[in-house]
Amino acid sequence: MSASGGTKAIVAALGANLAIAVSKFVAFAFSGSSSMLAEGVHSVADSGNQFLLLLGGKRAQREATPQHPFGYGRERYIYAFLVSIVLFSVGGMFAIYEGYEKISHPHEVEHWYWPVGVLVFAILAEGYSFRTAIKESNETRGSLSWVEYVRRAKAPELPVVLLEDFGALIGLVLALGGVGLALLTGDGVWDGIGTVCIGVLLVLIALVLAAETKSLLLGESAGIEQVKAIETAIVDGDTVTRVIHMRTLHLGPEELLVAAKIAVQHDDSAGEVATAINAAEARIREAVPIARVIYLEPDIFSESEARKGADREATPGGPTPTGDADH
């Protein structure tokens, strides 16, 4: 997996979650806190999720085959989608169920120092993991806000780790609040309420992850800046005079397909057109290095045909009759 895949952040999160999971289960065994059990299962689910992300990154590096000529880059999206399913089912739904059971059959939290001590340790460990994810994300985030970064990032690993760590920190605070109120009031129902809140939080995060990774699985275009850079690189003002229409598609986080119909001079020879196309491909790769698969179709530009708009049946995904382009 490339550096932009956030390997360091994933490994940091995996190590932190494994250590936290063990401590939470120990705390549950001594205290009987349902918040501790839910948080323990949450940490196990998170550890499995980080393993899935690492596995997806490894499998995505396989070479293209005749059956899969564009490679396996989208495996990273598939495994990120699996993470959202695990987080929803194993993490969120289990916590809601356990919280409901605790509210229905409350009992006092025993040996309070175990859950409190573990929660403080877990907050510190998750804080370190979250800090690592933020540091790595800042290298690629640019001027985007955190919400925009999660929505626009083409590499799914860092957004997944960011949301998991953020959810884990909020969940730990909720667990600490539930245990604390249960100790102060002597009513174990508060521990169950804290557990239900953790479950709802995990379900919400899982739904956000599922929505974002679904979009990546369906196939997203290049970013606006990359599209403009590609269009600028194609036109040389001599043989290639304009881009008639263009489509881009991410074959993986770091592999982009570019397909464009370009306008050439009507009196250029086939050799001149071929040379111009080769030069345009080189300029595209220089401007946007992740543009690995490029198809350029030469044509003669016609003002009258352009005013008719693109034939959407002949060009799937083509612009609407109003001329609005969907790159």
Short mmCIF file of N, CA, C and O in Angstrom, two decimals, residues 196-298:
data_model
loop_
_atom_site.label_atom_id
_atom_site.label_comp_id
_atom_site.label_asym_id
_atom_site.label_seq_id
_atom_site.Cartn_x
_atom_site.Cartn_y
_atom_site.Cartn_z
N VAL A 196 -25.98 1.86 25.22
CA VAL A 196 -26.86 2.11 24.07
C VAL A 196 -26.36 3.30 23.26
O VAL A 196 -26.35 3.27 22.02
N CYS A 197 -25.92 4.35 23.95
CA CYS A 197 -25.40 5.53 23.26
C CYS A 197 -24.17 5.17 22.42
O CYS A 197 -24.01 5.67 21.30
N ILE A 198 -23.32 4.31 22.96
CA ILE A 198 -22.15 3.84 22.20
C ILE A 198 -22.60 3.11 20.94
O ILE A 198 -22.06 3.33 19.85
N GLY A 199 -23.60 2.24 21.08
CA GLY A 199 -24.10 1.49 19.93
C GLY A 199 -24.68 2.39 18.86
O GLY A 199 -24.41 2.21 17.66
N VAL A 200 -25.47 3.38 19.25
CA VAL A 200 -26.06 4.32 18.28
C VAL A 200 -24.96 5.09 17.56
O VAL A 200 -25.02 5.29 16.33
N LEU A 201 -23.94 5.52 18.31
CA LEU A 201 -22.81 6.24 17.70
C LEU A 201 -22.12 5.37 16.64
O LEU A 201 -21.83 5.83 15.53
N LEU A 202 -21.86 4.11 16.96
CA LEU A 202 -21.19 3.21 16.03
C LEU A 202 -22.03 2.96 14.78
O LEU A 202 -21.51 2.89 13.66
N VAL A 203 -23.34 2.82 14.95
CA VAL A 203 -24.22 2.61 13.81
C VAL A 203 -24.19 3.82 12.87
O VAL A 203 -24.11 3.68 11.64
N LEU A 204 -24.21 5.03 13.45
CA LEU A 204 -24.17 6.25 12.64
C LEU A 204 -22.86 6.35 11.85
O LEU A 204 -22.86 6.69 10.66
N ILE A 205 -21.75 6.05 12.51
CA ILE A 205 -20.45 6.10 11.83
C ILE A 205 -20.39 5.05 10.73
O ILE A 205 -19.89 5.30 9.62
N ALA A 206 -20.94 3.85 11.01
CA ALA A 206 -20.95 2.79 10.00
C ALA A 206 -21.77 3.20 8.78
O ALA A 206 -21.38 2.91 7.64
N LEU A 207 -22.88 3.88 8.98
CA LEU A 207 -23.70 4.33 7.86
C LEU A 207 -22.97 5.37 7.02
O LEU A 207 -23.07 5.36 5.78
N VAL A 208 -22.24 6.27 7.67
CA VAL A 208 -21.46 7.27 6.93
C VAL A 208 -20.39 6.58 6.09
O VAL A 208 -20.20 6.88 4.91
N LEU A 209 -19.67 5.63 6.71
CA LEU A 209 -18.64 4.89 5.99
C LEU A 209 -19.23 4.12 4.81
O LEU A 209 -18.65 4.09 3.72
N ALA A 210 -20.38 3.49 5.02
CA ALA A 210 -21.01 2.72 3.96
C ALA A 210 -21.39 3.62 2.78
O ALA A 210 -21.18 3.25 1.62
N ALA A 211 -21.93 4.80 3.08
CA ALA A 211 -22.33 5.71 2.01
C ALA A 211 -21.13 6.18 1.20
O ALA A 211 -21.18 6.24 -0.04
N GLU A 212 -20.03 6.53 1.89
CA GLU A 212 -18.86 7.02 1.19
C GLU A 212 -18.17 5.93 0.38
O GLU A 212 -17.75 6.15 -0.76
N THR A 213 -18.02 4.74 0.94
CA THR A 213 -17.35 3.66 0.22
C THR A 213 -18.23 3.13 -0.92
O THR A 213 -17.72 2.67 -1.94
N LYS A 214 -19.55 3.21 -0.76
CA LYS A 214 -20.44 2.82 -1.86
C LYS A 214 -20.20 3.71 -3.07
O LYS A 214 -20.15 3.23 -4.22
N SER A 215 -20.03 5.00 -2.84
CA SER A 215 -19.77 5.93 -3.94
C SER A 215 -18.46 5.58 -4.64
O SER A 215 -18.38 5.61 -5.88
N LEU A 216 -17.43 5.20 -3.87
CA LEU A 216 -16.16 4.82 -4.46
C LEU A 216 -16.29 3.52 -5.25
O LEU A 216 -15.70 3.37 -6.32
N LEU A 217 -17.07 2.57 -4.73
CA LEU A 217 -17.27 1.30 -5.43
C LEU A 217 -18.00 1.50 -6.76
O LEU A 217 -17.69 0.84 -7.76
N LEU A 218 -18.96 2.41 -6.78
CA LEU A 218 -19.69 2.68 -8.02
C LEU A 218 -18.78 3.31 -9.07
O LEU A 218 -19.00 3.14 -10.27
N GLY A 219 -17.75 4.02 -8.62
CA GLY A 219 -16.80 4.64 -9.53
C GLY A 219 -16.92 6.15 -9.51
O GLY A 219 -17.94 6.70 -9.97
N GLU A 220 -15.92 6.82 -8.97
CA GLU A 220 -15.91 8.27 -8.90
C GLU A 220 -14.94 8.85 -9.92
O GLU A 220 -13.93 8.23 -10.27
N SER A 221 -15.26 10.05 -10.37
CA SER A 221 -14.39 10.73 -11.32
C SER A 221 -13.22 11.37 -10.59
O SER A 221 -13.16 11.37 -9.35
N ALA A 222 -12.29 11.91 -11.35
CA ALA A 222 -11.19 12.65 -10.76
C ALA A 222 -11.72 13.93 -10.12
O ALA A 222 -12.83 14.38 -10.42
N GLY A 223 -10.93 14.52 -9.26
CA GLY A 223 -11.32 15.78 -8.63
C GLY A 223 -11.33 16.91 -9.65
O GLY A 223 -10.76 16.80 -10.75
N ILE A 224 -11.98 18.01 -9.29
CA ILE A 224 -12.12 19.14 -10.22
C ILE A 224 -10.76 19.66 -10.66
O ILE A 224 -10.54 19.95 -11.85
N GLU A 225 -9.81 19.77 -9.72
CA GLU A 225 -8.49 20.28 -10.06
C GLU A 225 -7.79 19.36 -11.04
O GLU A 225 -7.13 19.81 -11.99
N GLN A 226 -7.92 18.04 -10.82
CA GLN A 226 -7.28 17.08 -11.72
C GLN A 226 -7.91 17.12 -13.11
O GLN A 226 -7.21 17.04 -14.13
N VAL A 227 -9.23 17.26 -13.18
CA VAL A 227 -9.91 17.33 -14.48
C VAL A 227 -9.42 18.54 -15.26
O VAL A 227 -9.12 18.45 -16.46
N LYS A 228 -9.31 19.68 -14.60
CA LYS A 228 -8.83 20.89 -15.27
C LYS A 228 -7.39 20.73 -15.73
O LYS A 228 -7.02 21.16 -16.84
N ALA A 229 -6.56 20.08 -14.89
CA ALA A 229 -5.16 19.87 -15.26
C ALA A 229 -5.05 18.96 -16.47
O ALA A 229 -4.23 19.18 -17.37
N ILE A 230 -5.89 17.93 -16.54
CA ILE A 230 -5.87 17.00 -17.68
C ILE A 230 -6.32 17.71 -18.95
O ILE A 230 -5.71 17.57 -20.02
N GLU A 231 -7.40 18.49 -18.87
CA GLU A 231 -7.90 19.21 -20.04
C GLU A 231 -6.85 20.18 -20.57
O GLU A 231 -6.66 20.31 -21.78
N THR A 232 -6.17 20.86 -19.65
CA THR A 232 -5.11 21.79 -20.06
C THR A 232 -3.95 21.06 -20.71
O THR A 232 -3.38 21.52 -21.71
N ALA A 233 -3.61 19.89 -20.17
CA ALA A 233 -2.48 19.13 -20.70
C ALA A 233 -2.78 18.55 -22.08
O ALA A 233 -1.87 18.41 -22.91
N ILE A 234 -4.01 18.23 -22.37
CA ILE A 234 -4.36 17.61 -23.65
C ILE A 234 -4.16 18.58 -24.81
O ILE A 234 -3.59 18.24 -25.85
N VAL A 235 -4.60 19.82 -24.63
CA VAL A 235 -4.59 20.79 -25.73
C VAL A 235 -3.20 21.38 -25.91
O VAL A 235 -2.60 21.91 -24.96
N ASP A 236 -2.68 21.30 -27.14
CA ASP A 236 -1.38 21.91 -27.43
C ASP A 236 -1.51 23.16 -28.29
O ASP A 236 -0.53 23.85 -28.56
N GLY A 237 -2.75 23.44 -28.75
CA GLY A 237 -2.98 24.64 -29.55
C GLY A 237 -2.54 24.52 -30.98
O GLY A 237 -2.74 25.43 -31.79
N ASP A 238 -1.94 23.40 -31.34
CA ASP A 238 -1.46 23.19 -32.70
C ASP A 238 -2.26 22.08 -33.36
O ASP A 238 -3.19 22.33 -34.13
N THR A 239 -1.90 20.82 -33.06
CA THR A 239 -2.64 19.69 -33.62
C THR A 239 -3.92 19.44 -32.83
O THR A 239 -5.00 19.25 -33.40
N VAL A 240 -3.82 19.42 -31.50
CA VAL A 240 -4.98 19.22 -30.63
C VAL A 240 -5.51 20.59 -30.24
O VAL A 240 -4.86 21.32 -29.48
N THR A 241 -6.69 20.94 -30.73
CA THR A 241 -7.21 22.30 -30.52
C THR A 241 -8.17 22.43 -29.35
O THR A 241 -8.32 23.51 -28.80
N ARG A 242 -8.81 21.33 -28.97
CA ARG A 242 -9.74 21.40 -27.85
C ARG A 242 -10.15 19.99 -27.42
O ARG A 242 -9.92 19.02 -28.14
N VAL A 243 -10.76 19.92 -26.22
CA VAL A 243 -11.36 18.68 -25.74
C VAL A 243 -12.85 18.75 -26.04
O VAL A 243 -13.56 19.64 -25.55
N ILE A 244 -13.34 17.82 -26.86
CA ILE A 244 -14.76 17.82 -27.20
C ILE A 244 -15.57 17.31 -26.01
O ILE A 244 -16.56 17.93 -25.61
N HIS A 245 -15.20 16.18 -25.45
CA HIS A 245 -15.76 15.74 -24.17
C HIS A 245 -14.78 14.74 -23.55
O HIS A 245 -13.95 14.14 -24.23
N MET A 246 -14.91 14.56 -22.24
CA MET A 246 -13.96 13.72 -21.53
C MET A 246 -14.64 13.06 -20.34
O MET A 246 -15.54 13.63 -19.72
N ARG A 247 -14.22 11.83 -20.02
CA ARG A 247 -14.68 11.11 -18.85
C ARG A 247 -13.46 10.62 -18.08
O ARG A 247 -12.47 10.17 -18.68
N THR A 248 -13.53 10.68 -16.78
CA THR A 248 -12.47 10.14 -15.93
C THR A 248 -13.10 9.18 -14.92
O THR A 248 -14.26 9.35 -14.53
N LEU A 249 -12.33 8.18 -14.49
CA LEU A 249 -12.83 7.19 -13.56
C LEU A 249 -11.67 6.64 -12.73
O LEU A 249 -10.64 6.25 -13.28
N HIS A 250 -11.86 6.61 -11.42
CA HIS A 250 -10.84 6.02 -10.54
C HIS A 250 -10.95 4.50 -10.60
O HIS A 250 -11.96 3.92 -10.20
N LEU A 251 -9.89 3.86 -11.09
CA LEU A 251 -9.80 2.40 -11.06
C LEU A 251 -9.31 1.92 -9.71
O LEU A 251 -9.38 0.73 -9.39
N GLY A 252 -8.82 2.83 -8.92
CA GLY A 252 -8.32 2.61 -7.57
C GLY A 252 -7.92 3.96 -7.02
O GLY A 252 -7.97 4.97 -7.74
N PRO A 253 -7.52 4.03 -5.76
CA PRO A 253 -7.16 5.33 -5.18
C PRO A 253 -6.05 6.04 -5.93
O PRO A 253 -6.03 7.27 -6.00
N GLU A 254 -5.10 5.28 -6.51
CA GLU A 254 -3.96 5.90 -7.18
C GLU A 254 -3.85 5.47 -8.64
O GLU A 254 -2.75 5.39 -9.19
N GLU A 255 -4.99 5.19 -9.26
CA GLU A 255 -4.99 4.83 -10.67
C GLU A 255 -6.24 5.41 -11.32
O GLU A 255 -7.36 5.12 -10.90
N LEU A 256 -6.01 6.22 -12.36
CA LEU A 256 -7.10 6.96 -12.98
C LEU A 256 -7.20 6.59 -14.46
O LEU A 256 -6.19 6.51 -15.16
N LEU A 257 -8.42 6.36 -14.90
CA LEU A 257 -8.69 6.14 -16.32
C LEU A 257 -9.17 7.45 -16.93
O LEU A 257 -10.04 8.12 -16.36
N VAL A 258 -8.60 7.82 -18.09
CA VAL A 258 -8.99 9.03 -18.80
C VAL A 258 -9.41 8.65 -20.22
O VAL A 258 -8.64 8.00 -20.94
N ALA A 259 -10.62 9.00 -20.59
CA ALA A 259 -11.11 8.76 -21.95
C ALA A 259 -11.65 10.08 -22.49
O ALA A 259 -12.50 10.72 -21.86
N ALA A 260 -11.13 10.52 -23.65
CA ALA A 260 -11.53 11.82 -24.18
C ALA A 260 -11.61 11.79 -25.69
O ALA A 260 -10.84 11.08 -26.36
N LYS A 261 -12.55 12.54 -26.20
CA LYS A 261 -12.60 12.80 -27.64
C LYS A 261 -12.00 14.18 -27.86
O LYS A 261 -12.45 15.16 -27.25
N ILE A 262 -10.98 14.24 -28.69
CA ILE A 262 -10.24 15.49 -28.86
C ILE A 262 -10.35 15.99 -30.30
O ILE A 262 -10.48 15.20 -31.24
N ALA A 263 -10.33 17.30 -30.46
CA ALA A 263 -10.43 17.91 -31.79
C ALA A 263 -9.04 18.10 -32.37
O ALA A 263 -8.14 18.63 -31.70
N VAL A 264 -8.84 17.64 -33.61
CA VAL A 264 -7.58 17.83 -34.32
C VAL A 264 -7.85 18.59 -35.62
O VAL A 264 -9.00 18.73 -36.05
N GLN A 265 -6.78 19.07 -36.25
CA GLN A 265 -6.93 19.80 -37.50
C GLN A 265 -7.37 18.85 -38.62
O GLN A 265 -6.90 17.72 -38.72
N HIS A 266 -8.28 19.33 -39.47
CA HIS A 266 -8.85 18.45 -40.48
C HIS A 266 -7.85 18.03 -41.56
O HIS A 266 -8.03 17.00 -42.22
N ASP A 267 -6.80 18.81 -41.73
CA ASP A 267 -5.85 18.50 -42.79
C ASP A 267 -4.58 17.83 -42.27
O ASP A 267 -3.60 17.67 -43.01
N ASP A 268 -4.55 17.44 -40.97
CA ASP A 268 -3.37 16.75 -40.45
C ASP A 268 -3.35 15.30 -40.93
O ASP A 268 -4.40 14.66 -41.10
N SER A 269 -2.15 14.79 -41.13
CA SER A 269 -2.01 13.40 -41.55
C SER A 269 -2.20 12.47 -40.36
O SER A 269 -2.17 12.90 -39.20
N ALA A 270 -2.39 11.19 -40.67
CA ALA A 270 -2.55 10.20 -39.61
C ALA A 270 -1.32 10.16 -38.71
O ALA A 270 -1.43 10.01 -37.49
N GLY A 271 -0.15 10.29 -39.32
CA GLY A 271 1.09 10.28 -38.55
C GLY A 271 1.16 11.45 -37.60
O GLY A 271 1.60 11.32 -36.44
N GLU A 272 0.76 12.63 -38.07
CA GLU A 272 0.79 13.82 -37.22
C GLU A 272 -0.20 13.69 -36.06
O GLU A 272 0.09 14.09 -34.93
N VAL A 273 -1.37 13.13 -36.34
CA VAL A 273 -2.37 12.93 -35.28
C VAL A 273 -1.86 11.95 -34.24
O VAL A 273 -1.99 12.17 -33.03
N ALA A 274 -1.25 10.83 -34.72
CA ALA A 274 -0.72 9.83 -33.79
C ALA A 274 0.37 10.42 -32.92
O ALA A 274 0.43 10.17 -31.70
N THR A 275 1.23 11.22 -33.50
CA THR A 275 2.30 11.87 -32.74
C THR A 275 1.72 12.83 -31.70
O THR A 275 2.18 12.89 -30.56
N ALA A 276 0.69 13.57 -32.10
CA ALA A 276 0.05 14.52 -31.19
C ALA A 276 -0.61 13.81 -30.02
O ALA A 276 -0.57 14.28 -28.88
N ILE A 277 -1.24 12.65 -30.30
CA ILE A 277 -1.90 11.88 -29.23
C ILE A 277 -0.86 11.36 -28.24
O ILE A 277 -1.04 11.43 -27.02
N ASN A 278 0.24 10.84 -28.76
CA ASN A 278 1.30 10.34 -27.88
C ASN A 278 1.85 11.46 -27.00
O ASN A 278 2.11 11.27 -25.81
N ALA A 279 2.02 12.64 -27.59
CA ALA A 279 2.53 13.79 -26.83
C ALA A 279 1.51 14.22 -25.77
O ALA A 279 1.89 14.58 -24.64
N ALA A 280 0.22 14.18 -26.14
CA ALA A 280 -0.82 14.56 -25.18
C ALA A 280 -0.86 13.59 -24.01
O ALA A 280 -1.02 14.00 -22.85
N GLU A 281 -0.70 12.30 -24.29
CA GLU A 281 -0.67 11.31 -23.21
C GLU A 281 0.49 11.56 -22.26
O GLU A 281 0.34 11.45 -21.04
N ALA A 282 1.64 11.91 -22.81
CA ALA A 282 2.81 12.20 -21.97
C ALA A 282 2.55 13.42 -21.10
O ALA A 282 2.92 13.45 -19.92
N ARG A 283 1.91 14.45 -21.67
CA ARG A 283 1.61 15.66 -20.89
C ARG A 283 0.61 15.36 -19.78
O ARG A 283 0.71 15.91 -18.67
N ILE A 284 -0.37 14.52 -20.08
CA ILE A 284 -1.36 14.15 -19.06
C ILE A 284 -0.69 13.46 -17.89
O ILE A 284 -0.94 13.79 -16.73
N ARG A 285 0.17 12.48 -18.18
CA ARG A 285 0.85 11.73 -17.11
C ARG A 285 1.78 12.63 -16.30
O ARG A 285 1.98 12.41 -15.11
N GLU A 286 2.34 13.63 -16.95
CA GLU A 286 3.21 14.56 -16.23
C GLU A 286 2.38 15.47 -15.32
O GLU A 286 2.76 15.76 -14.19
N ALA A 287 1.21 15.89 -15.81
CA ALA A 287 0.36 16.80 -15.03
C ALA A 287 -0.36 16.06 -13.91
O ALA A 287 -0.49 16.58 -12.79
N VAL A 288 -0.82 14.82 -14.20
CA VAL A 288 -1.56 14.02 -13.21
C VAL A 288 -0.95 12.62 -13.24
O VAL A 288 -1.40 11.76 -14.02
N PRO A 289 0.05 12.36 -12.41
CA PRO A 289 0.78 11.08 -12.48
C PRO A 289 -0.09 9.84 -12.29
O PRO A 289 0.27 8.77 -12.77
N ILE A 290 -1.23 9.97 -11.58
CA ILE A 290 -2.04 8.77 -11.36
C ILE A 290 -2.88 8.41 -12.58
O ILE A 290 -3.55 7.39 -12.58
N ALA A 291 -2.83 9.23 -13.65
CA ALA A 291 -3.53 8.90 -14.89
C ALA A 291 -2.74 7.81 -15.60
O ALA A 291 -1.82 8.07 -16.36
N ARG A 292 -3.11 6.56 -15.32
CA ARG A 292 -2.34 5.41 -15.83
C ARG A 292 -2.93 4.86 -17.13
O ARG A 292 -2.20 4.37 -17.99
N VAL A 293 -4.25 4.90 -17.28
CA VAL A 293 -4.92 4.35 -18.46
C VAL A 293 -5.57 5.50 -19.21
O VAL A 293 -6.46 6.17 -18.70
N ILE A 294 -5.09 5.74 -20.45
CA ILE A 294 -5.54 6.91 -21.21
C ILE A 294 -5.98 6.47 -22.60
O ILE A 294 -5.24 5.77 -23.31
N TYR A 295 -7.18 6.88 -22.99
CA TYR A 295 -7.70 6.62 -24.33
C TYR A 295 -8.12 7.96 -24.94
O TYR A 295 -9.02 8.62 -24.42
N LEU A 296 -7.48 8.34 -26.05
CA LEU A 296 -7.80 9.60 -26.73
C LEU A 296 -8.30 9.29 -28.14
O LEU A 296 -7.61 8.61 -28.91
N GLU A 297 -9.48 9.77 -28.45
CA GLU A 297 -10.07 9.55 -29.78
C GLU A 297 -10.08 10.86 -30.55
O GLU A 297 -10.71 11.84 -30.13
N PRO A 298 -9.38 10.91 -31.69
CA PRO A 298 -9.36 12.15 -32.48
C PRO A 298 -10.65 12.33 -33.28
O PRO A 298 -11.27 11.36 -33.73
#
